[in-house]
Amino acid sequence: MPGDGAKARAIKEADLDIAIIGAGFSGMYMLHLARDVLHLNARVFEAADGVGGTWYWNRYPGARCDSESWYYSYSFSSELEQEWVWSSRYPAQPEILKYLNHVADRFELRSDMQFNTRIINADFDDHDNTWTLAAESGEQVTTRFVVAATGCLSSRNTPDFKGLDGFDGDWYHTGAWPHEGVDFTGKRVGLIGTGSTGIQATPVIAAEADHLTIFQRTPNFSIPARNAPLSTEEAAEIKANYAEIRAKCKSSDNGFPFEVTERLAKDFSAEERDAIFTELWDLGGFRLLASSFADLTIDESSNESASDFVRAKIRGMVNDPDVAEMLLPTDHPYGTKRPPIDTDYYDAYNRDDVTLVDVRRAPIVEITKTGLRTEDGEYELDALVFATGFDAMTGALLNMNVTGSGGRKLGDAWEAGPRTYLGLQIAGFPNLFTVTGPGSPSVLTNMPVAIEQHVEWIADCIEYLQNNGLTRIEAKDDAQEAWVDHVREVADTTLFPKANSWYVGANVPGKSRVFMPYVGGLTLYREKCNEVAANQYEGFAVSN
Ligand code: NAP
């Protein structure tokens, strides 16, 4: 009505329909769908000076994908998968970054990407139903929708060790590795952390440095990758079977095209179990976890048989029995921390120029001018590498200083741990979508599969809103609470919460202990998301 319009503040047109934060796997595909399929005015904001997300930042020695190349890739374009040539089973970081750059070029994404732009503030305006994003540079932009494609492992965790500022040598975090590389020749290098990253970096740095000292707090169960080049015949066979490979990934619980097993460890003798584990160990990678027994992450005795198997393998690979003993994981069931995949990790401990230090028994006290001091010794070092991981799943979102409807701060809403509806939205934060957010299968899957599912769901949702003249969508509190309860209940039926992993935030001092990913599997999850959409976005409040 004209009278009302005169009194009320006019609705402001937003600068953008959709702002996408992050130019990794998620942000790139989101831009493609938003701009080229939905024809929205879309722009990506990216802190780095190029695309790639995790593969842009993690350039440390030995960085390589733990999933096989032919399914750790986009499935949305059959032309893309047919034309791209992977060199090996597990491609190294530069090759994945090259692939993502190729995708950016092929789909002409760069023209709608703004690099060197870190978003440090996001404020929702209830009147206009728009977000205002502010960049570090001071630039501001308004947008109707925000998609946080900020990655699950992008906010670095650097422990606050006393004395680091006074260290005379150079130090690096693996998640922000210098682009020009680092030459460790002739150097005494210290490496803190034995997660997937430290395990990949160890043999490569060991081969280059004068001496490598590894400071280990928790030993890990690592499985050999068995990387190898892909022959022309293998590559051709993969390409010929892509439809089947992708279908397997999409219909599996973890996004991998592995054979799914129904067998339970208790139904097999110790010898039979050993034969099954051996066959999968020889194949390498995640198969031991994914295809050995269906109850591996549910049943303690089933898990113990796998844990014992891997521990025996470690003993067999490390010559010095004392070092082998230090490398044996005993504090968590196999697979309840993200299992590393390696190339010659345990072999590295057979070198004379590699030393393992147990910093659980004698913790790190400080970084000195010339090295590192633990409770029972001093280590002279020229360089220090922090392979200490990330403030996973929540760090990047919280760092953006998000303020939602009615001035509600994300930091307050998540004080006791992340709460989301389907890992896609947060009650009180309308029109903000998260890709592979906490509460979704995300990090328990082959990521590109989970990412494509989320991005497609978000695109369909925005299309629905457009078609129905709706401008606002917001997760309802009760739907969110029910989902958070379900995520916790499912996790509690498994062995996962037993481990002090980054899945529960245990690696970041002071972080609330909540099992963040959804362990119920991609299949159920996909069905639930589809059902919600089919029921006019059940559990969401939609309005104009
Ligand atoms: P991470 O798994 O969190 O491992 C960090 C390591 O640093 C752990 O050994 C941890 O010990 C140690 N640490 C942390 N704070 C410490 C402290 N104050 N003192 C001593 N040690 C400390 O991190 P990440 O290895 O970077 O891997 C993170 C995730 O990234 C992986 O789980 C995986 O999902 C992903 N990733 C993927 C690939 C791939 O596919 N190519 C490669 C690398 C990483 P505790 O265990 O005791 O906490």
mmCIF file of C-alpha atoms in Angstrom, residues 186-526:
data_model
loop_
_atom_site.group_PDB
_atom_site.id
_atom_site.type_symbol
_atom_site.label_atom_id
_atom_site.label_comp_id
_atom_site.label_asym_id
_atom_site.label_seq_id
_atom_site.Cartn_x
_atom_site.Cartn_y
_atom_site.Cartn_z
ATOM 1 C CA GLY A 186 71.878 -29.306 5.448
ATOM 2 C CA LYS A 187 69.352 -28.261 8.098
ATOM 3 C CA ARG A 188 68.330 -29.752 11.416
ATOM 4 C CA VAL A 189 64.563 -29.762 11.176
ATOM 5 C CA GLY A 190 61.970 -30.277 13.922
ATOM 6 C CA LEU A 191 58.474 -31.471 12.977
ATOM 7 C CA ILE A 192 55.629 -31.210 15.472
ATOM 8 C CA GLY A 193 52.594 -33.384 14.742
ATOM 9 C CA THR A 194 51.962 -36.878 13.434
ATOM 10 C CA GLY A 195 48.520 -36.527 11.876
ATOM 11 C CA SER A 196 47.934 -37.129 8.144
ATOM 12 C CA THR A 197 50.044 -34.083 7.294
ATOM 13 C CA GLY A 198 53.055 -34.848 9.502
ATOM 14 C CA ILE A 199 52.964 -38.436 8.255
ATOM 15 C CA GLN A 200 53.060 -37.332 4.605
ATOM 16 C CA ALA A 201 55.796 -34.767 5.250
ATOM 17 C CA THR A 202 58.103 -36.963 7.369
ATOM 18 C CA PRO A 203 59.746 -39.152 4.704
ATOM 19 C CA VAL A 204 60.132 -36.269 2.248
ATOM 20 C CA ILE A 205 61.724 -33.882 4.747
ATOM 21 C CA ALA A 206 63.840 -36.733 6.154
ATOM 22 C CA ALA A 207 65.292 -37.380 2.701
ATOM 23 C CA GLU A 208 66.316 -33.741 2.304
ATOM 24 C CA ALA A 209 67.292 -32.496 5.743
ATOM 25 C CA ASP A 210 70.529 -33.106 7.566
ATOM 26 C CA HIS A 211 68.501 -34.377 10.495
ATOM 27 C CA LEU A 212 64.787 -34.620 11.240
ATOM 28 C CA THR A 213 63.391 -34.756 14.777
ATOM 29 C CA ILE A 214 59.708 -35.664 15.016
ATOM 30 C CA PHE A 215 57.869 -34.535 18.123
ATOM 31 C CA GLN A 216 54.969 -36.947 18.546
ATOM 32 C CA ARG A 217 52.151 -36.462 21.038
ATOM 33 C CA THR A 218 49.875 -39.258 19.788
ATOM 34 C CA PRO A 219 50.918 -42.152 17.548
ATOM 35 C CA ASN A 220 48.617 -42.859 14.621
ATOM 36 C CA PHE A 221 47.508 -45.878 12.622
ATOM 37 C CA SER A 222 48.849 -45.199 9.137
ATOM 38 C CA ILE A 223 48.130 -47.378 6.124
ATOM 39 C CA PRO A 224 50.340 -47.510 3.020
ATOM 40 C CA ALA A 225 48.901 -45.635 0.050
ATOM 41 C CA ARG A 226 50.646 -47.799 -2.558
ATOM 42 C CA ASN A 227 50.772 -44.917 -4.943
ATOM 43 C CA ALA A 228 51.727 -45.627 -8.541
ATOM 44 C CA PRO A 229 51.480 -43.918 -11.908
ATOM 45 C CA LEU A 230 48.293 -44.574 -13.877
ATOM 46 C CA SER A 231 49.053 -46.324 -17.119
ATOM 47 C CA THR A 232 47.318 -45.271 -20.334
ATOM 48 C CA GLU A 233 45.278 -48.490 -20.207
ATOM 49 C CA GLU A 234 44.201 -47.926 -16.600
ATOM 50 C CA ALA A 235 43.253 -44.322 -17.339
ATOM 51 C CA ALA A 236 41.234 -45.429 -20.375
ATOM 52 C CA GLU A 237 39.435 -48.069 -18.347
ATOM 53 C CA ILE A 238 38.541 -45.564 -15.646
ATOM 54 C CA LYS A 239 37.175 -43.172 -18.243
ATOM 55 C CA ALA A 240 35.149 -45.912 -19.871
ATOM 56 C CA ASN A 241 33.645 -46.796 -16.482
ATOM 57 C CA TYR A 242 33.108 -43.345 -15.083
ATOM 58 C CA ALA A 243 29.322 -43.597 -14.952
ATOM 59 C CA GLU A 244 29.568 -46.693 -12.774
ATOM 60 C CA ILE A 245 32.318 -45.238 -10.541
ATOM 61 C CA ARG A 246 30.329 -42.073 -9.894
ATOM 62 C CA ALA A 247 27.129 -44.014 -9.256
ATOM 63 C CA LYS A 248 28.940 -46.151 -6.671
ATOM 64 C CA CYS A 249 30.302 -43.048 -4.946
ATOM 65 C CA LYS A 250 26.887 -41.412 -4.871
ATOM 66 C CA SER A 251 25.111 -44.439 -3.478
ATOM 67 C CA SER A 252 27.683 -45.219 -0.799
ATOM 68 C CA ASP A 253 27.758 -44.051 2.803
ATOM 69 C CA ASN A 254 31.225 -42.573 2.554
ATOM 70 C CA GLY A 255 31.400 -41.295 -1.036
ATOM 71 C CA PHE A 256 33.989 -43.918 -2.031
ATOM 72 C CA PRO A 257 33.408 -46.461 -4.793
ATOM 73 C CA PHE A 258 34.607 -49.341 -2.608
ATOM 74 C CA GLU A 259 32.915 -52.675 -2.183
ATOM 75 C CA VAL A 260 30.550 -52.412 0.774
ATOM 76 C CA THR A 261 30.686 -55.311 3.168
ATOM 77 C CA GLU A 262 28.013 -56.656 5.489
ATOM 78 C CA ARG A 263 30.361 -59.051 7.267
ATOM 79 C CA LEU A 264 30.939 -58.782 10.996
ATOM 80 C CA ALA A 265 34.356 -59.511 12.490
ATOM 81 C CA LYS A 266 32.942 -61.861 15.143
ATOM 82 C CA ASP A 267 31.745 -64.275 12.460
ATOM 83 C CA PHE A 268 35.336 -64.939 11.332
ATOM 84 C CA SER A 269 38.256 -66.730 12.941
ATOM 85 C CA ALA A 270 41.428 -64.797 13.798
ATOM 86 C CA GLU A 271 43.160 -66.333 10.750
ATOM 87 C CA GLU A 272 40.295 -65.408 8.434
ATOM 88 C CA ARG A 273 40.232 -61.853 9.746
ATOM 89 C CA ASP A 274 43.962 -61.591 9.250
ATOM 90 C CA ALA A 275 43.655 -62.775 5.652
ATOM 91 C CA ILE A 276 40.960 -60.135 4.984
ATOM 92 C CA PHE A 277 43.041 -57.372 6.573
ATOM 93 C CA THR A 278 46.145 -58.484 4.668
ATOM 94 C CA GLU A 279 44.368 -58.376 1.318
ATOM 95 C CA LEU A 280 43.089 -54.836 1.999
ATOM 96 C CA TRP A 281 46.430 -53.678 3.454
ATOM 97 C CA ASP A 282 48.071 -54.829 0.230
ATOM 98 C CA LEU A 283 45.563 -52.873 -1.848
ATOM 99 C CA GLY A 284 46.388 -49.768 0.223
ATOM 100 C CA GLY A 285 44.549 -46.611 1.207
ATOM 101 C CA PHE A 286 41.179 -46.438 2.939
ATOM 102 C CA ARG A 287 40.027 -49.920 1.929
ATOM 103 C CA LEU A 288 41.097 -51.517 5.186
ATOM 104 C CA LEU A 289 38.773 -49.185 7.048
ATOM 105 C CA ALA A 290 35.969 -49.127 4.494
ATOM 106 C CA SER A 291 35.795 -52.712 3.274
ATOM 107 C CA SER A 292 37.068 -55.073 5.989
ATOM 108 C CA PHE A 293 34.155 -55.388 8.445
ATOM 109 C CA ALA A 294 30.901 -53.504 8.722
ATOM 110 C CA ASP A 295 31.229 -53.248 12.502
ATOM 111 C CA LEU A 296 34.775 -51.893 12.656
ATOM 112 C CA THR A 297 33.809 -48.502 14.069
ATOM 113 C CA ILE A 298 30.928 -49.846 16.172
ATOM 114 C CA ASP A 299 32.183 -52.942 17.906
ATOM 115 C CA GLU A 300 35.205 -52.775 20.211
ATOM 116 C CA SER A 301 36.416 -56.299 19.635
ATOM 117 C CA SER A 302 36.047 -56.009 15.869
ATOM 118 C CA ASN A 303 38.043 -52.807 16.020
ATOM 119 C CA GLU A 304 40.654 -54.338 18.283
ATOM 120 C CA SER A 305 41.366 -57.013 15.673
ATOM 121 C CA ALA A 306 42.053 -54.299 13.059
ATOM 122 C CA SER A 307 44.060 -52.223 15.540
ATOM 123 C CA ASP A 308 46.167 -55.252 16.464
ATOM 124 C CA PHE A 309 46.727 -56.023 12.814
ATOM 125 C CA VAL A 310 48.040 -52.520 12.068
ATOM 126 C CA ARG A 311 50.170 -52.480 15.236
ATOM 127 C CA ALA A 312 51.798 -55.762 14.168
ATOM 128 C CA LYS A 313 52.521 -54.247 10.745
ATOM 129 C CA ILE A 314 54.156 -51.196 12.389
ATOM 130 C CA ARG A 315 56.351 -53.469 14.527
ATOM 131 C CA GLY A 316 57.346 -55.305 11.361
ATOM 132 C CA MET A 317 58.345 -52.148 9.508
ATOM 133 C CA VAL A 318 60.412 -50.351 12.159
ATOM 134 C CA ASN A 319 63.808 -51.863 12.937
ATOM 135 C CA ASP A 320 64.393 -50.420 16.402
ATOM 136 C CA PRO A 321 61.909 -52.105 18.776
ATOM 137 C CA ASP A 322 61.917 -49.125 21.167
ATOM 138 C CA VAL A 323 61.042 -46.734 18.342
ATOM 139 C CA ALA A 324 58.412 -49.175 17.062
ATOM 140 C CA GLU A 325 56.854 -49.299 20.534
ATOM 141 C CA MET A 326 56.670 -45.489 20.636
ATOM 142 C CA LEU A 327 54.880 -45.516 17.281
ATOM 143 C CA LEU A 328 52.126 -47.903 18.376
ATOM 144 C CA PRO A 329 48.764 -46.219 18.847
ATOM 145 C CA THR A 330 47.033 -47.445 21.991
ATOM 146 C CA ASP A 331 44.790 -44.567 23.048
ATOM 147 C CA HIS A 332 42.093 -44.735 20.380
ATOM 148 C CA PRO A 333 40.365 -47.386 18.249
ATOM 149 C CA TYR A 334 41.531 -47.609 14.633
ATOM 150 C CA GLY A 335 39.562 -45.266 12.368
ATOM 151 C CA THR A 336 38.116 -43.095 15.137
ATOM 152 C CA LYS A 337 40.697 -40.444 14.277
ATOM 153 C CA ARG A 338 40.983 -39.709 10.545
ATOM 154 C CA PRO A 339 43.344 -42.517 9.473
ATOM 155 C CA PRO A 340 46.445 -41.310 7.644
ATOM 156 C CA ILE A 341 47.613 -42.873 4.401
ATOM 157 C CA ASP A 342 51.352 -42.855 3.811
ATOM 158 C CA THR A 343 54.231 -43.445 1.479
ATOM 159 C CA ASP A 344 57.249 -44.845 3.379
ATOM 160 C CA TYR A 345 56.352 -43.195 6.693
ATOM 161 C CA TYR A 346 57.484 -46.001 8.984
ATOM 162 C CA ASP A 347 60.590 -46.625 6.836
ATOM 163 C CA ALA A 348 61.723 -43.102 7.666
ATOM 164 C CA TYR A 349 62.316 -44.235 11.264
ATOM 165 C CA ASN A 350 64.928 -46.707 10.018
ATOM 166 C CA ARG A 351 67.155 -43.817 8.921
ATOM 167 C CA ASP A 352 70.062 -42.728 11.122
ATOM 168 C CA ASP A 353 69.161 -39.087 10.589
ATOM 169 C CA VAL A 354 65.604 -39.345 11.995
ATOM 170 C CA THR A 355 64.784 -39.145 15.708
ATOM 171 C CA LEU A 356 61.401 -39.702 17.319
ATOM 172 C CA VAL A 357 60.618 -37.808 20.522
ATOM 173 C CA ASP A 358 57.615 -38.620 22.704
ATOM 174 C CA VAL A 359 56.120 -35.304 23.811
ATOM 175 C CA ARG A 360 53.202 -37.015 25.551
ATOM 176 C CA ARG A 361 55.627 -38.463 28.127
ATOM 177 C CA ALA A 362 57.773 -35.307 28.294
ATOM 178 C CA PRO A 363 55.772 -32.357 26.874
ATOM 179 C CA ILE A 364 57.195 -29.424 24.977
ATOM 180 C CA VAL A 365 58.104 -26.682 27.445
ATOM 181 C CA GLU A 366 59.232 -23.937 25.101
ATOM 182 C CA ILE A 367 60.775 -22.990 21.815
ATOM 183 C CA THR A 368 64.242 -21.618 22.511
ATOM 184 C CA LYS A 369 66.450 -19.310 20.439
ATOM 185 C CA THR A 370 68.198 -22.349 18.999
ATOM 186 C CA GLY A 371 65.573 -25.072 19.070
ATOM 187 C CA LEU A 372 63.023 -26.726 21.295
ATOM 188 C CA ARG A 373 63.020 -27.819 24.923
ATOM 189 C CA THR A 374 60.869 -30.612 26.301
ATOM 190 C CA GLU A 375 60.581 -31.656 29.927
ATOM 191 C CA ASP A 376 63.534 -33.971 29.503
ATOM 192 C CA GLY A 377 65.767 -32.605 26.793
ATOM 193 C CA GLU A 378 66.849 -29.833 24.445
ATOM 194 C CA TYR A 379 66.942 -30.151 20.673
ATOM 195 C CA GLU A 380 69.041 -27.846 18.503
ATOM 196 C CA LEU A 381 67.097 -26.956 15.345
ATOM 197 C CA ASP A 382 67.523 -24.712 12.305
ATOM 198 C CA ALA A 383 63.875 -24.958 11.228
ATOM 199 C CA LEU A 384 60.580 -25.958 12.775
ATOM 200 C CA VAL A 385 57.539 -27.345 10.971
ATOM 201 C CA PHE A 386 54.128 -27.197 12.607
ATOM 202 C CA ALA A 387 51.985 -30.029 11.262
ATOM 203 C CA THR A 388 49.563 -29.264 14.053
ATOM 204 C CA GLY A 389 46.335 -29.229 12.100
ATOM 205 C CA PHE A 390 43.284 -27.021 12.115
ATOM 206 C CA ASP A 391 40.481 -25.586 14.175
ATOM 207 C CA ALA A 392 38.329 -27.929 12.139
ATOM 208 C CA MET A 393 34.780 -27.390 10.872
ATOM 209 C CA THR A 394 33.969 -24.317 12.964
ATOM 210 C CA GLY A 395 37.139 -22.160 12.935
ATOM 211 C CA ALA A 396 36.724 -20.555 9.519
ATOM 212 C CA LEU A 397 33.054 -19.717 10.143
ATOM 213 C CA LEU A 398 33.647 -18.252 13.585
ATOM 214 C CA ASN A 399 36.593 -16.204 12.293
ATOM 215 C CA MET A 400 34.175 -14.351 9.992
ATOM 216 C CA ASN A 401 32.477 -12.659 12.948
ATOM 217 C CA VAL A 402 28.964 -13.545 11.806
ATOM 218 C CA THR A 403 25.976 -11.644 13.248
ATOM 219 C CA GLY A 404 22.567 -13.006 12.330
ATOM 220 C CA SER A 405 18.941 -12.047 12.840
ATOM 221 C CA GLY A 406 18.290 -9.711 15.792
ATOM 222 C CA GLY A 407 22.018 -9.165 16.370
ATOM 223 C CA ARG A 408 22.670 -12.776 17.357
ATOM 224 C CA LYS A 409 26.386 -13.665 17.247
ATOM 225 C CA LEU A 410 27.462 -16.997 15.801
ATOM 226 C CA GLY A 411 30.121 -17.222 18.517
ATOM 227 C CA ASP A 412 27.348 -17.123 21.157
ATOM 228 C CA ALA A 413 25.055 -19.511 19.294
ATOM 229 C CA TRP A 414 27.926 -22.015 19.093
ATOM 230 C CA GLU A 415 29.435 -21.441 22.506
ATOM 231 C CA ALA A 416 28.697 -25.011 23.570
ATOM 232 C CA GLY A 417 29.666 -26.405 20.155
ATOM 233 C CA PRO A 418 28.231 -26.082 16.658
ATOM 234 C CA ARG A 419 24.467 -26.462 16.152
ATOM 235 C CA THR A 420 23.072 -26.668 12.642
ATOM 236 C CA TYR A 421 20.152 -28.054 10.723
ATOM 237 C CA LEU A 422 21.614 -30.687 8.369
ATOM 238 C CA GLY A 423 24.961 -28.886 8.398
ATOM 239 C CA LEU A 424 23.371 -26.571 5.836
ATOM 240 C CA GLN A 425 21.949 -23.749 7.927
ATOM 241 C CA ILE A 426 22.047 -22.333 11.433
ATOM 242 C CA ALA A 427 18.865 -21.203 13.228
ATOM 243 C CA GLY A 428 18.967 -17.427 13.626
ATOM 244 C CA PHE A 429 21.178 -16.923 10.569
ATOM 245 C CA PRO A 430 18.785 -16.640 7.609
ATOM 246 C CA ASN A 431 19.934 -16.915 4.001
ATOM 247 C CA LEU A 432 23.345 -18.190 5.102
ATOM 248 C CA PHE A 433 24.238 -21.647 3.842
ATOM 249 C CA THR A 434 27.232 -23.710 4.877
ATOM 250 C CA VAL A 435 28.818 -26.263 2.554
ATOM 251 C CA THR A 436 29.784 -29.469 4.406
ATOM 252 C CA GLY A 437 29.123 -27.731 7.710
ATOM 253 C CA PRO A 438 29.165 -29.422 11.121
ATOM 254 C CA GLY A 439 26.264 -31.863 11.354
ATOM 255 C CA SER A 440 26.754 -33.129 7.793
ATOM 256 C CA PRO A 441 28.759 -36.217 6.717
ATOM 257 C CA SER A 442 31.498 -33.979 5.255
ATOM 258 C CA VAL A 443 34.893 -35.028 6.610
ATOM 259 C CA LEU A 444 33.839 -38.658 7.035
ATOM 260 C CA THR A 445 33.407 -38.914 3.271
ATOM 261 C CA ASN A 446 35.266 -38.486 0.025
ATOM 262 C CA MET A 447 34.820 -34.715 0.108
ATOM 263 C CA PRO A 448 33.944 -33.869 -3.525
ATOM 264 C CA VAL A 449 30.901 -36.170 -3.315
ATOM 265 C CA ALA A 450 29.608 -34.488 -0.148
ATOM 266 C CA ILE A 451 30.401 -31.072 -1.604
ATOM 267 C CA GLU A 452 28.501 -31.696 -4.839
ATOM 268 C CA GLN A 453 25.473 -32.921 -2.885
ATOM 269 C CA HIS A 454 25.442 -29.802 -0.696
ATOM 270 C CA VAL A 455 26.049 -27.338 -3.494
ATOM 271 C CA GLU A 456 23.297 -28.879 -5.622
ATOM 272 C CA TRP A 457 20.873 -28.859 -2.685
ATOM 273 C CA ILE A 458 21.626 -25.187 -1.990
ATOM 274 C CA ALA A 459 21.194 -24.280 -5.668
ATOM 275 C CA ASP A 460 17.845 -26.121 -5.800
ATOM 276 C CA CYS A 461 16.748 -24.380 -2.614
ATOM 277 C CA ILE A 462 17.572 -20.916 -3.961
ATOM 278 C CA GLU A 463 15.796 -21.743 -7.217
ATOM 279 C CA TYR A 464 12.708 -22.792 -5.222
ATOM 280 C CA LEU A 465 12.768 -19.511 -3.291
ATOM 281 C CA GLN A 466 13.101 -17.519 -6.530
ATOM 282 C CA ASN A 467 10.297 -19.389 -8.214
ATOM 283 C CA ASN A 468 8.007 -18.798 -5.255
ATOM 284 C CA GLY A 469 8.843 -15.156 -4.717
ATOM 285 C CA LEU A 470 10.461 -15.908 -1.335
ATOM 286 C CA THR A 471 13.352 -13.874 -0.022
ATOM 287 C CA ARG A 472 14.160 -15.472 3.294
ATOM 288 C CA ILE A 473 14.917 -18.982 4.509
ATOM 289 C CA GLU A 474 15.918 -19.863 8.007
ATOM 290 C CA ALA A 475 16.346 -23.126 9.906
ATOM 291 C CA LYS A 476 13.718 -23.515 12.636
ATOM 292 C CA ASP A 477 14.961 -23.992 16.188
ATOM 293 C CA ASP A 478 13.052 -27.216 16.795
ATOM 294 C CA ALA A 479 14.215 -28.797 13.526
ATOM 295 C CA GLN A 480 17.781 -27.842 14.382
ATOM 296 C CA GLU A 481 17.533 -29.236 17.918
ATOM 297 C CA ALA A 482 16.103 -32.507 16.605
ATOM 298 C CA TRP A 483 18.937 -32.776 14.060
ATOM 299 C CA VAL A 484 21.647 -31.949 16.620
ATOM 300 C CA ASP A 485 20.197 -34.655 18.913
ATOM 301 C CA HIS A 486 20.127 -37.138 16.048
ATOM 302 C CA VAL A 487 23.752 -36.382 15.074
ATOM 303 C CA ARG A 488 24.846 -36.930 18.690
ATOM 304 C CA GLU A 489 22.750 -40.070 19.170
ATOM 305 C CA VAL A 490 24.134 -41.693 16.029
ATOM 306 C CA ALA A 491 27.708 -40.778 16.996
ATOM 307 C CA ASP A 492 27.125 -42.291 20.440
ATOM 308 C CA THR A 493 26.324 -45.667 18.884
ATOM 309 C CA THR A 494 29.862 -45.736 17.452
ATOM 310 C CA LEU A 495 33.404 -45.749 18.819
ATOM 311 C CA PHE A 496 34.175 -42.318 17.287
ATOM 312 C CA PRO A 497 33.543 -40.198 20.402
ATOM 313 C CA LYS A 498 36.135 -42.277 22.288
ATOM 314 C CA ALA A 499 39.037 -40.641 20.472
ATOM 315 C CA ASN A 500 40.531 -37.255 21.252
ATOM 316 C CA SER A 501 40.302 -36.235 17.619
ATOM 317 C CA TRP A 502 39.714 -33.012 15.756
ATOM 318 C CA TYR A 503 36.268 -34.512 14.967
ATOM 319 C CA VAL A 504 35.413 -33.612 18.595
ATOM 320 C CA GLY A 505 37.576 -30.484 18.730
ATOM 321 C CA ALA A 506 40.024 -32.094 21.174
ATOM 322 C CA ASN A 507 43.052 -30.658 19.340
ATOM 323 C CA VAL A 508 42.155 -27.039 20.105
ATOM 324 C CA PRO A 509 42.518 -26.054 23.763
ATOM 325 C CA GLY A 510 39.212 -24.775 25.180
ATOM 326 C CA LYS A 511 37.041 -25.947 22.250
ATOM 327 C CA SER A 512 33.738 -27.539 23.323
ATOM 328 C CA ARG A 513 33.761 -31.293 22.932
ATOM 329 C CA VAL A 514 31.064 -32.129 20.381
ATOM 330 C CA PHE A 515 31.281 -34.821 17.709
ATOM 331 C CA MET A 516 30.864 -32.525 14.708
ATOM 332 C CA PRO A 517 30.371 -34.595 11.532
ATOM 333 C CA TYR A 518 27.284 -36.728 10.890
ATOM 334 C CA VAL A 519 28.254 -40.384 11.078
ATOM 335 C CA GLY A 520 24.944 -41.783 9.806
ATOM 336 C CA GLY A 521 26.284 -41.948 6.235
ATOM 337 C CA LEU A 522 25.755 -40.074 3.015
ATOM 338 C CA THR A 523 22.944 -42.322 1.806
ATOM 339 C CA LEU A 524 20.577 -41.659 4.705
ATOM 340 C CA TYR A 525 21.684 -38.068 4.798
ATOM 341 C CA ARG A 526 21.025 -37.518 1.104
#
